[in-house]
PDB file of C-alpha atoms in Angstrom:
ATOM      1  CA  MET A   1      92.609  92.660 111.026  1.00  0.00           C
ATOM      2  CA  CYS A   2      89.027  91.300 111.665  1.00  0.00           C
ATOM      3  CA  GLY A   3      87.547  89.177 108.984  1.00  0.00           C
ATOM      4  CA  ARG A   4      85.868  86.775 110.806  1.00  0.00           C
ATOM      5  CA  TYR A   5      84.393  86.468 114.243  1.00  0.00           C
ATOM      6  CA  VAL A   6      81.482  84.814 116.545  1.00  0.00           C
ATOM      7  CA  MET A   7      78.298  86.812 117.777  1.00  0.00           C
ATOM      8  CA  ALA A   8      76.341  83.616 118.958  1.00  0.00           C
ATOM      9  CA  ARG A   9      74.452  85.687 121.908  1.00  0.00           C
ATOM     10  CA  ALA A  10      70.723  86.245 122.250  1.00  0.00           C
ATOM     11  CA  LEU A  11      69.306  89.270 121.653  1.00  0.00           C
ATOM     12  CA  GLY A  12      67.889  89.688 125.027  1.00  0.00           C
ATOM     13  CA  ASP A  13      71.468  89.680 126.004  1.00  0.00           C
ATOM     14  CA  LEU A  14      73.046  91.500 124.235  1.00  0.00           C
ATOM     15  CA  VAL A  15      70.111  94.091 124.688  1.00  0.00           C
ATOM     16  CA  ALA A  16      70.724  94.134 128.596  1.00  0.00           C
ATOM     17  CA  ASP A  17      75.049  94.017 128.269  1.00  0.00           C
ATOM     18  CA  ALA A  18      74.991  96.985 125.921  1.00  0.00           C
ATOM     19  CA  GLY A  19      72.464  99.524 128.325  1.00  0.00           C
ATOM     20  CA  ALA A  20      70.227  99.284 125.016  1.00  0.00           C
ATOM     21  CA  VAL A  21      66.896 100.108 125.033  1.00  0.00           C
ATOM     22  CA  GLU A  22      64.060  96.953 123.511  1.00  0.00           C
ATOM     23  CA  PRO A  23      63.946  97.193 120.170  1.00  0.00           C
ATOM     24  CA  LYS A  24      60.416  98.416 118.892  1.00  0.00           C
ATOM     25  CA  GLU A  25      60.665  96.170 115.813  1.00  0.00           C
ATOM     26  CA  SER A  26      61.240  92.516 115.455  1.00  0.00           C
ATOM     27  CA  LEU A  27      64.833  91.343 114.700  1.00  0.00           C
ATOM     28  CA  GLU A  28      66.654  89.326 113.376  1.00  0.00           C
ATOM     29  CA  LEU A  29      69.819  87.704 115.137  1.00  0.00           C
ATOM     30  CA  ARG A  30      70.948  84.194 114.140  1.00  0.00           C
ATOM     31  CA  GLU A  31      73.930  82.494 116.304  1.00  0.00           C
ATOM     32  CA  SER A  32      76.954  82.532 113.894  1.00  0.00           C
ATOM     33  CA  TRP A  33      80.671  80.660 114.829  1.00  0.00           C
ATOM     34  CA  ASN A  34      81.760  81.753 111.721  1.00  0.00           C
ATOM     35  CA  VAL A  35      80.972  85.378 110.979  1.00  0.00           C
ATOM     36  CA  ALA A  36      82.907  86.835 107.763  1.00  0.00           C
ATOM     37  CA  PRO A  37      82.290  90.183 106.140  1.00  0.00           C
ATOM     38  CA  THR A  38      78.973  90.738 103.681  1.00  0.00           C
ATOM     39  CA  THR A  39      77.157  89.091 106.320  1.00  0.00           C
ATOM     40  CA  ASP A  40      74.081  91.547 108.500  1.00  0.00           C
ATOM     41  CA  VAL A  41      75.984  91.692 112.145  1.00  0.00           C
ATOM     42  CA  PRO A  42      74.329  93.474 115.116  1.00  0.00           C
ATOM     43  CA  ILE A  43      75.449  96.938 116.267  1.00  0.00           C
ATOM     44  CA  VAL A  44      74.999  98.812 119.119  1.00  0.00           C
ATOM     45  CA  LEU A  45      74.630 103.445 118.436  1.00  0.00           C
ATOM     46  CA  GLU A  46      72.881 106.019 120.002  1.00  0.00           C
ATOM     47  CA  ARG A  47      70.867 108.216 119.015  1.00  0.00           C
ATOM     48  CA  THR A  48      69.010 111.636 120.285  1.00  0.00           C
ATOM     49  CA  GLU A  49      65.186 111.500 120.998  1.00  0.00           C
ATOM     50  CA  GLY A  50      64.402 114.650 122.441  1.00  0.00           C
ATOM     51  CA  ASP A  51      67.209 116.167 124.105  1.00  0.00           C
ATOM     52  CA  GLN A  52      68.255 112.467 125.520  1.00  0.00           C
ATOM     53  CA  PRO A  53      70.710 109.629 123.487  1.00  0.00           C
ATOM     54  CA  VAL A  54      68.877 106.537 123.246  1.00  0.00           C
ATOM     55  CA  ARG A  55      71.230 103.839 122.304  1.00  0.00           C
ATOM     56  CA  GLU A  56      70.032 100.649 120.210  1.00  0.00           C
ATOM     57  CA  ILE A  57      70.779  97.530 118.638  1.00  0.00           C
ATOM     58  CA  HIS A  58      70.324  97.585 114.408  1.00  0.00           C
ATOM     59  CA  VAL A  59      71.470  94.708 112.142  1.00  0.00           C
ATOM     60  CA  ALA A  60      73.839  96.702 109.791  1.00  0.00           C
ATOM     61  CA  ARG A  61      75.992  94.814 106.329  1.00  0.00           C
ATOM     62  CA  TRP A  62      79.319  94.195 108.358  1.00  0.00           C
ATOM     63  CA  GLY A  63      81.540  96.116 105.011  1.00  0.00           C
ATOM     64  CA  LEU A  64      80.614  99.981 104.885  1.00  0.00           C
ATOM     65  CA  VAL A  65      79.086 100.962 101.917  1.00  0.00           C
ATOM     66  CA  PRO A  66      79.531 105.053 101.786  1.00  0.00           C
ATOM     67  CA  PRO A  67      76.621 107.345 100.187  1.00  0.00           C
ATOM     68  CA  TRP A  68      78.171 108.298  97.303  1.00  0.00           C
ATOM     69  CA  ALA A  69      78.653 104.313  96.018  1.00  0.00           C
ATOM     70  CA  LYS A  70      77.678 103.080  92.646  1.00  0.00           C
ATOM     71  CA  ASP A  71      76.904  99.043  94.363  1.00  0.00           C
ATOM     72  CA  VAL A  72      77.170  97.442  97.701  1.00  0.00           C
ATOM     73  CA  SER A  73      80.160  95.701  95.846  1.00  0.00           C
ATOM     74  CA  VAL A  74      82.461  98.189  97.741  1.00  0.00           C
ATOM     75  CA  GLY A  75      81.577  96.530 101.085  1.00  0.00           C
ATOM     76  CA  SER A  76      83.593  93.587 100.345  1.00  0.00           C
ATOM     77  CA  ARG A  77      86.964  95.322 100.807  1.00  0.00           C
ATOM     78  CA  THR A  78      86.211  98.072 103.869  1.00  0.00           C
ATOM     79  CA  PHE A  79      84.436  95.574 106.525  1.00  0.00           C
ATOM     80  CA  ASN A  80      88.206  97.168 108.331  1.00  0.00           C
ATOM     81  CA  ALA A  81      88.809 101.052 108.432  1.00  0.00           C
ATOM     82  CA  ARG A  82      92.426 101.553 109.469  1.00  0.00           C
ATOM     83  CA  SER A  83      92.240 104.350 112.697  1.00  0.00           C
ATOM     84  CA  GLU A  84      95.682 105.683 111.622  1.00  0.00           C
ATOM     85  CA  THR A  85      93.449 107.210 108.085  1.00  0.00           C
ATOM     86  CA  VAL A  86      90.002 106.815 108.744  1.00  0.00           C
ATOM     87  CA  THR A  87      89.081 111.319 109.399  1.00  0.00           C
ATOM     88  CA  GLU A  88      90.659 111.250 105.739  1.00  0.00           C
ATOM     89  CA  LYS A  89      90.087 108.796 103.519  1.00  0.00           C
ATOM     90  CA  PRO A  90      86.425 109.726 101.673  1.00  0.00           C
ATOM     91  CA  THR A  91      85.244 106.701 102.778  1.00  0.00           C
ATOM     92  CA  PHE A  92      85.461 106.939 106.159  1.00  0.00           C
ATOM     93  CA  ARG A  93      85.783 110.105 107.091  1.00  0.00           C
ATOM     94  CA  ALA A  94      81.846 111.448 106.912  1.00  0.00           C
ATOM     95  CA  ALA A  95      80.690 108.534 109.356  1.00  0.00           C
ATOM     96  CA  VAL A  96      83.318 109.618 112.095  1.00  0.00           C
ATOM     97  CA  LYS A  97      82.628 112.506 112.017  1.00  0.00           C
ATOM     98  CA  ALA A  98      78.965 111.481 113.322  1.00  0.00           C
ATOM     99  CA  ARG A  99      77.816 107.759 113.108  1.00  0.00           C
ATOM    100  CA  ARG A 100      79.976 105.661 114.973  1.00  0.00           C
ATOM    101  CA  CYS A 101      78.700 102.690 116.586  1.00  0.00           C
ATOM    102  CA  ALA A 102      80.082  99.847 118.501  1.00  0.00           C
ATOM    103  CA  VAL A 103      80.168  95.944 116.705  1.00  0.00           C
ATOM    104  CA  PRO A 104      79.380  93.605 119.658  1.00  0.00           C
ATOM    105  CA  VAL A 105      81.457  90.455 119.265  1.00  0.00           C
ATOM    106  CA  ASP A 106      81.910  86.833 121.558  1.00  0.00           C
ATOM    107  CA  GLY A 107      85.336  86.494 120.073  1.00  0.00           C
ATOM    108  CA  TYR A 108      87.266  87.067 116.647  1.00  0.00           C
ATOM    109  CA  TYR A 109      89.971  84.612 114.849  1.00  0.00           C
ATOM    110  CA  GLU A 110      93.355  85.693 113.508  1.00  0.00           C
ATOM    111  CA  TRP A 111      95.615  83.121 111.494  1.00  0.00           C
ATOM    112  CA  LEU A 112      99.565  82.819 112.586  1.00  0.00           C
ATOM    113  CA  LYS A 113     101.803  82.714 109.007  1.00  0.00           C
ATOM    114  CA  PRO A 114     104.014  80.117 109.834  1.00  0.00           C
ATOM    115  CA  GLY A 115     107.694  81.952 110.616  1.00  0.00           C
ATOM    116  CA  PRO A 116     110.366  81.930 109.134  1.00  0.00           C
ATOM    117  CA  GLY A 117     112.436  79.001 107.934  1.00  0.00           C
ATOM    118  CA  ALA A 118     108.999  76.665 107.856  1.00  0.00           C
ATOM    119  CA  PRO A 119     108.599  74.179 105.649  1.00  0.00           C
ATOM    120  CA  LYS A 120     106.372  75.397 102.039  1.00  0.00           C
ATOM    121  CA  SER A 121     104.042  73.142 103.138  1.00  0.00           C
ATOM    122  CA  ALA A 122     103.525  75.085 106.438  1.00  0.00           C
ATOM    123  CA  LYS A 123     100.003  76.063 107.237  1.00  0.00           C
ATOM    124  CA  LYS A 124      98.350  79.471 109.211  1.00  0.00           C
ATOM    125  CA  ARG A 125      97.555  78.622 112.538  1.00  0.00           C
ATOM    126  CA  PRO A 126      94.213  79.501 113.513  1.00  0.00           C
ATOM    127  CA  PHE A 127      93.571  81.289 116.657  1.00  0.00           C
ATOM    128  CA  TYR A 128      90.102  81.924 118.834  1.00  0.00           C
ATOM    129  CA  ILE A 129      90.013  85.530 120.943  1.00  0.00           C
ATOM    130  CA  ARG A 130      87.816  86.121 123.214  1.00  0.00           C
ATOM    131  CA  PRO A 131      87.513  87.745 127.020  1.00  0.00           C
ATOM    132  CA  GLN A 132      88.043  85.688 129.816  1.00  0.00           C
ATOM    133  CA  ASP A 133      85.452  86.523 131.998  1.00  0.00           C
ATOM    134  CA  GLY A 134      82.697  85.687 128.627  1.00  0.00           C
ATOM    135  CA  ARG A 135      80.901  89.387 128.045  1.00  0.00           C
ATOM    136  CA  PRO A 136      81.255  90.363 124.611  1.00  0.00           C
ATOM    137  CA  ILE A 137      84.446  92.470 123.166  1.00  0.00           C
ATOM    138  CA  TYR A 138      82.616  95.931 121.973  1.00  0.00           C
ATOM    139  CA  PHE A 139      85.039  96.579 118.904  1.00  0.00           C
ATOM    140  CA  ALA A 140      85.080 101.068 117.749  1.00  0.00           C
ATOM    141  CA  GLY A 141      82.838 100.845 114.444  1.00  0.00           C
ATOM    142  CA  LEU A 142      81.091 103.181 111.884  1.00  0.00           C
ATOM    143  CA  TYR A 143      78.080 102.783 110.178  1.00  0.00           C
ATOM    144  CA  GLU A 144      76.396 104.273 106.738  1.00  0.00           C
ATOM    145  CA  TRP A 145      73.099 104.425 105.058  1.00  0.00           C
ATOM    146  CA  TRP A 146      73.179 103.578 101.296  1.00  0.00           C
ATOM    147  CA  LYS A 147      69.910 104.078  99.167  1.00  0.00           C
ATOM    148  CA  ASP A 148      69.660 101.797  96.460  1.00  0.00           C
ATOM    149  CA  GLY A 149      68.338 104.278  93.537  1.00  0.00           C
ATOM    150  CA  SER A 150      67.363 101.083  91.462  1.00  0.00           C
ATOM    151  CA  LEU A 151      64.596 100.648  93.604  1.00  0.00           C
ATOM    152  CA  THR A 152      61.006 102.614  94.322  1.00  0.00           C
ATOM    153  CA  GLU A 153      60.427 105.105  97.511  1.00  0.00           C
ATOM    154  CA  ASP A 154      57.943 102.437  98.761  1.00  0.00           C
ATOM    155  CA  ASP A 155      60.682  99.319  98.743  1.00  0.00           C
ATOM    156  CA  PRO A 156      61.465  98.239 102.150  1.00  0.00           C
ATOM    157  CA  GLY A 157      65.035  97.397 100.387  1.00  0.00           C
ATOM    158  CA  ARG A 158      65.924 100.757  98.904  1.00  0.00           C
ATOM    159  CA  TRP A 159      68.230 101.601 102.235  1.00  0.00           C
ATOM    160  CA  LEU A 160      71.240  99.482 103.589  1.00  0.00           C
ATOM    161  CA  LEU A 161      72.703  99.860 107.072  1.00  0.00           C
ATOM    162  CA  SER A 162      76.676  98.785 106.814  1.00  0.00           C
ATOM    163  CA  CYS A 163      79.299  99.141 109.378  1.00  0.00           C
ATOM    164  CA  THR A 164      82.920  98.850 109.821  1.00  0.00           C
ATOM    165  CA  ILE A 165      85.389  97.943 112.249  1.00  0.00           C
ATOM    166  CA  LEU A 166      88.528  99.726 113.448  1.00  0.00           C
ATOM    167  CA  THR A 167      91.645  98.155 113.757  1.00  0.00           C
ATOM    168  CA  GLY A 168      95.439  99.782 114.935  1.00  0.00           C
ATOM    169  CA  PRO A 169      98.530  98.533 115.323  1.00  0.00           C
ATOM    170  CA  SER A 170      98.838  95.282 117.619  1.00  0.00           C
ATOM    171  CA  PRO A 171     100.881  95.904 120.842  1.00  0.00           C
ATOM    172  CA  GLU A 172     104.736  96.252 120.888  1.00  0.00           C
ATOM    173  CA  ALA A 173     106.938  93.375 121.888  1.00  0.00           C
ATOM    174  CA  ASP A 174     108.122  92.942 125.204  1.00  0.00           C
ATOM    175  CA  SER A 175     104.905  94.233 126.992  1.00  0.00           C
ATOM    176  CA  GLY A 176     105.440  92.647 129.788  1.00  0.00           C
ATOM    177  CA  ASP A 177     102.247  91.457 129.741  1.00  0.00           C
ATOM    178  CA  ASP A 178     101.852  87.634 128.730  1.00  0.00           C
ATOM    179  CA  THR A 179      98.518  88.424 126.377  1.00  0.00           C
ATOM    180  CA  LEU A 180      99.530  91.249 124.399  1.00  0.00           C
ATOM    181  CA  ASP A 181     102.503  89.586 124.093  1.00  0.00           C
ATOM    182  CA  GLN A 182     100.863  86.879 122.180  1.00  0.00           C
ATOM    183  CA  LEU A 183      98.838  89.201 120.623  1.00  0.00           C
ATOM    184  CA  HIS A 184     101.877  90.859 118.910  1.00  0.00           C
ATOM    185  CA  GLY A 185     103.107  87.609 117.440  1.00  0.00           C
ATOM    186  CA  LEU A 186      99.850  87.136 116.033  1.00  0.00           C
ATOM    187  CA  HIS A 187      99.992  89.571 113.652  1.00  0.00           C
ATOM    188  CA  ASP A 188     100.471  93.388 113.162  1.00  0.00           C
ATOM    189  CA  ARG A 189      97.102  94.740 113.375  1.00  0.00           C
ATOM    190  CA  LEU A 190      94.387  94.926 115.964  1.00  0.00           C
ATOM    191  CA  PRO A 191      90.852  95.655 116.129  1.00  0.00           C
ATOM    192  CA  LEU A 192      90.358  98.235 118.370  1.00  0.00           C
ATOM    193  CA  PRO A 193      88.035  97.364 121.490  1.00  0.00           C
ATOM    194  CA  MET A 194      86.821  99.357 124.017  1.00  0.00           C
ATOM    195  CA  ASP A 195      86.008  99.680 127.723  1.00  0.00           C
ATOM    196  CA  ARG A 196      82.449 100.544 129.109  1.00  0.00           C
ATOM    197  CA  GLU A 197      83.777 104.710 129.132  1.00  0.00           C
ATOM    198  CA  THR A 198      84.968 105.079 126.091  1.00  0.00           C
ATOM    199  CA  MET A 199      82.130 103.597 124.203  1.00  0.00           C
ATOM    200  CA  ASP A 200      80.395 105.679 126.355  1.00  0.00           C
ATOM    201  CA  SER A 201      82.328 108.360 124.747  1.00  0.00           C
ATOM    202  CA  TRP A 202      82.686 106.970 120.840  1.00  0.00           C
ATOM    203  CA  LEU A 203      78.751 106.424 120.647  1.00  0.00           C
ATOM    204  CA  GLU A 204      77.879 110.067 121.879  1.00  0.00           C
ATOM    205  CA  PRO A 205      75.730 110.559 119.003  1.00  0.00           C
ATOM    206  CA  GLN A 206      75.774 114.508 118.586  1.00  0.00           C
ATOM    207  CA  LYS A 207      77.860 115.547 115.403  1.00  0.00           C
ATOM    208  CA  LEU A 208      81.137 116.574 115.489  1.00  0.00           C
ATOM    209  CA  ALA A 209      81.879 119.954 114.005  1.00  0.00           C
ATOM    210  CA  SER A 210      85.838 118.685 112.534  1.00  0.00           C
ATOM    211  CA  ALA A 211      88.006 116.082 111.942  1.00  0.00           C
ATOM    212  CA  GLU A 212      90.700 117.330 115.060  1.00  0.00           C
ATOM    213  CA  ALA A 213      87.654 116.448 117.188  1.00  0.00           C
ATOM    214  CA  ALA A 214      87.063 112.906 115.524  1.00  0.00           C
ATOM    215  CA  ASP A 215      91.174 112.434 115.412  1.00  0.00           C
ATOM    216  CA  HIS A 216      90.842 113.247 119.846  1.00  0.00           C
ATOM    217  CA  LEU A 217      88.064 110.173 120.309  1.00  0.00           C
ATOM    218  CA  VAL A 218      89.469 107.737 117.540  1.00  0.00           C
ATOM    219  CA  ASP A 219      93.324 108.437 119.799  1.00  0.00           C
ATOM    220  CA  GLN A 220      91.173 108.146 122.944  1.00  0.00           C
ATOM    221  CA  VAL A 221      89.658 104.224 121.431  1.00  0.00           C
ATOM    222  CA  ARG A 222      93.487 103.940 120.121  1.00  0.00           C
ATOM    223  CA  GLU A 223      95.103 104.482 123.802  1.00  0.00           C
ATOM    224  CA  GLN A 224      92.629 102.220 125.925  1.00  0.00           C
ATOM    225  CA  ALA A 225      92.888  99.423 123.394  1.00  0.00           C
ATOM    226  CA  ASN A 226      95.507  97.628 124.819  1.00  0.00           C
ATOM    227  CA  GLY A 227      94.034  97.829 128.472  1.00  0.00           C
ATOM    228  CA  THR A 228      91.260  96.411 127.331  1.00  0.00           C
ATOM    229  CA  ALA A 229      92.666  93.289 125.209  1.00  0.00           C
ATOM    230  CA  SER A 230      95.467  92.540 128.235  1.00  0.00           C
ATOM    231  CA  ALA A 231      92.107  90.689 129.526  1.00  0.00           C
ATOM    232  CA  TRP A 232      91.814  88.757 126.167  1.00  0.00           C
ATOM    233  CA  VAL A 233      92.713  84.885 126.146  1.00  0.00           C
ATOM    234  CA  LEU A 234      94.198  83.176 123.112  1.00  0.00           C
ATOM    235  CA  ASP A 235      93.443  79.854 121.999  1.00  0.00           C
ATOM    236  CA  GLU A 236      94.507  77.685 118.920  1.00  0.00           C
ATOM    237  CA  VAL A 237      91.789  76.131 117.060  1.00  0.00           C
ATOM    238  CA  GLY A 238      91.322  73.486 113.962  1.00  0.00           C
ATOM    239  CA  THR A 239      91.703  74.638 110.529  1.00  0.00           C
ATOM    240  CA  ALA A 240      87.897  74.138 109.932  1.00  0.00           C
ATOM    241  CA  VAL A 241      87.435  77.797 110.725  1.00  0.00           C
ATOM    242  CA  GLY A 242      88.813  78.657 107.399  1.00  0.00           C
ATOM    243  CA  ASN A 243      85.904  77.774 105.370  1.00  0.00           C
ATOM    244  CA  VAL A 244      82.977  80.077 105.697  1.00  0.00           C
ATOM    245  CA  ARG A 245      80.536  77.267 105.158  1.00  0.00           C
ATOM    246  CA  ASN A 246      81.787  75.311 108.289  1.00  0.00           C
ATOM    247  CA  ASN A 247      79.383  77.119 111.687  1.00  0.00           C
ATOM    248  CA  GLY A 248      79.324  75.507 114.856  1.00  0.00           C
ATOM    249  CA  PRO A 249      80.841  75.801 118.303  1.00  0.00           C
ATOM    250  CA  GLU A 250      82.973  73.228 117.678  1.00  0.00           C
ATOM    251  CA  LEU A 251      84.936  75.906 115.969  1.00  0.00           C
ATOM    252  CA  ILE A 252      86.124  77.275 118.909  1.00  0.00           C
ATOM    253  CA  GLU A 253      87.263  74.249 120.628  1.00  0.00           C
ATOM    254  CA  PRO A 254      90.759  74.816 121.797  1.00  0.00           C
ATOM    255  CA  ILE A 255      93.011  72.120 120.036  1.00  0.00           C
ATOM    256  CA  VAL A 256      94.909  69.860 123.239  1.00  0.00           C
TER     257      VAL A 256
END
């Protein structure tokens, strides 16, 4: 799964790395070393302008709120979407056909549970997972627009943009790759990263006509995820990250 991550990159750097156009409106991207669900995060999406796709950066609430939801509270439970069922679940099946995005992160946190035989006092150990080359990770994601019917048409808060991150099974044991073996031991779920070719296909804005076509794209993301993740580094970090009120670059400092 992915429940906490880091996004502390300047907007200009993110625009350049993602190959996006300069935002027409001012976007507020706050540096955060402890991003949690229901907070505002940058996403990358494409839309068609004339006959050409245009790649843009937007800010969305992390936790997808489908158009039929009565209120935004559902988003507190939908910050991840299982790739195995994403084309079937009512919350996600419309978005995976037409509203796909990438969620950029500098790295993310995962907690290792105490092993068998550990004392009851043993606690989960947090790890920070990041790309070795320092470039962002782009997780496969979905987005939706939700309308607050209690607000007037001219209220700028009437429409909410929200997003979720797709997950899949962690790498199998004894893969022959040290990083993938570490990821297998850390958690049984993996937020699905994309290489640049896969991200181009995932973001393509043409609406898909069927769940089968969407399934093909999801399969493409899942099939290359381990190859992308093999270039990551895992560092054990301090337990302060467990408190969402803690937020600073010291959270990602490895324990020596």
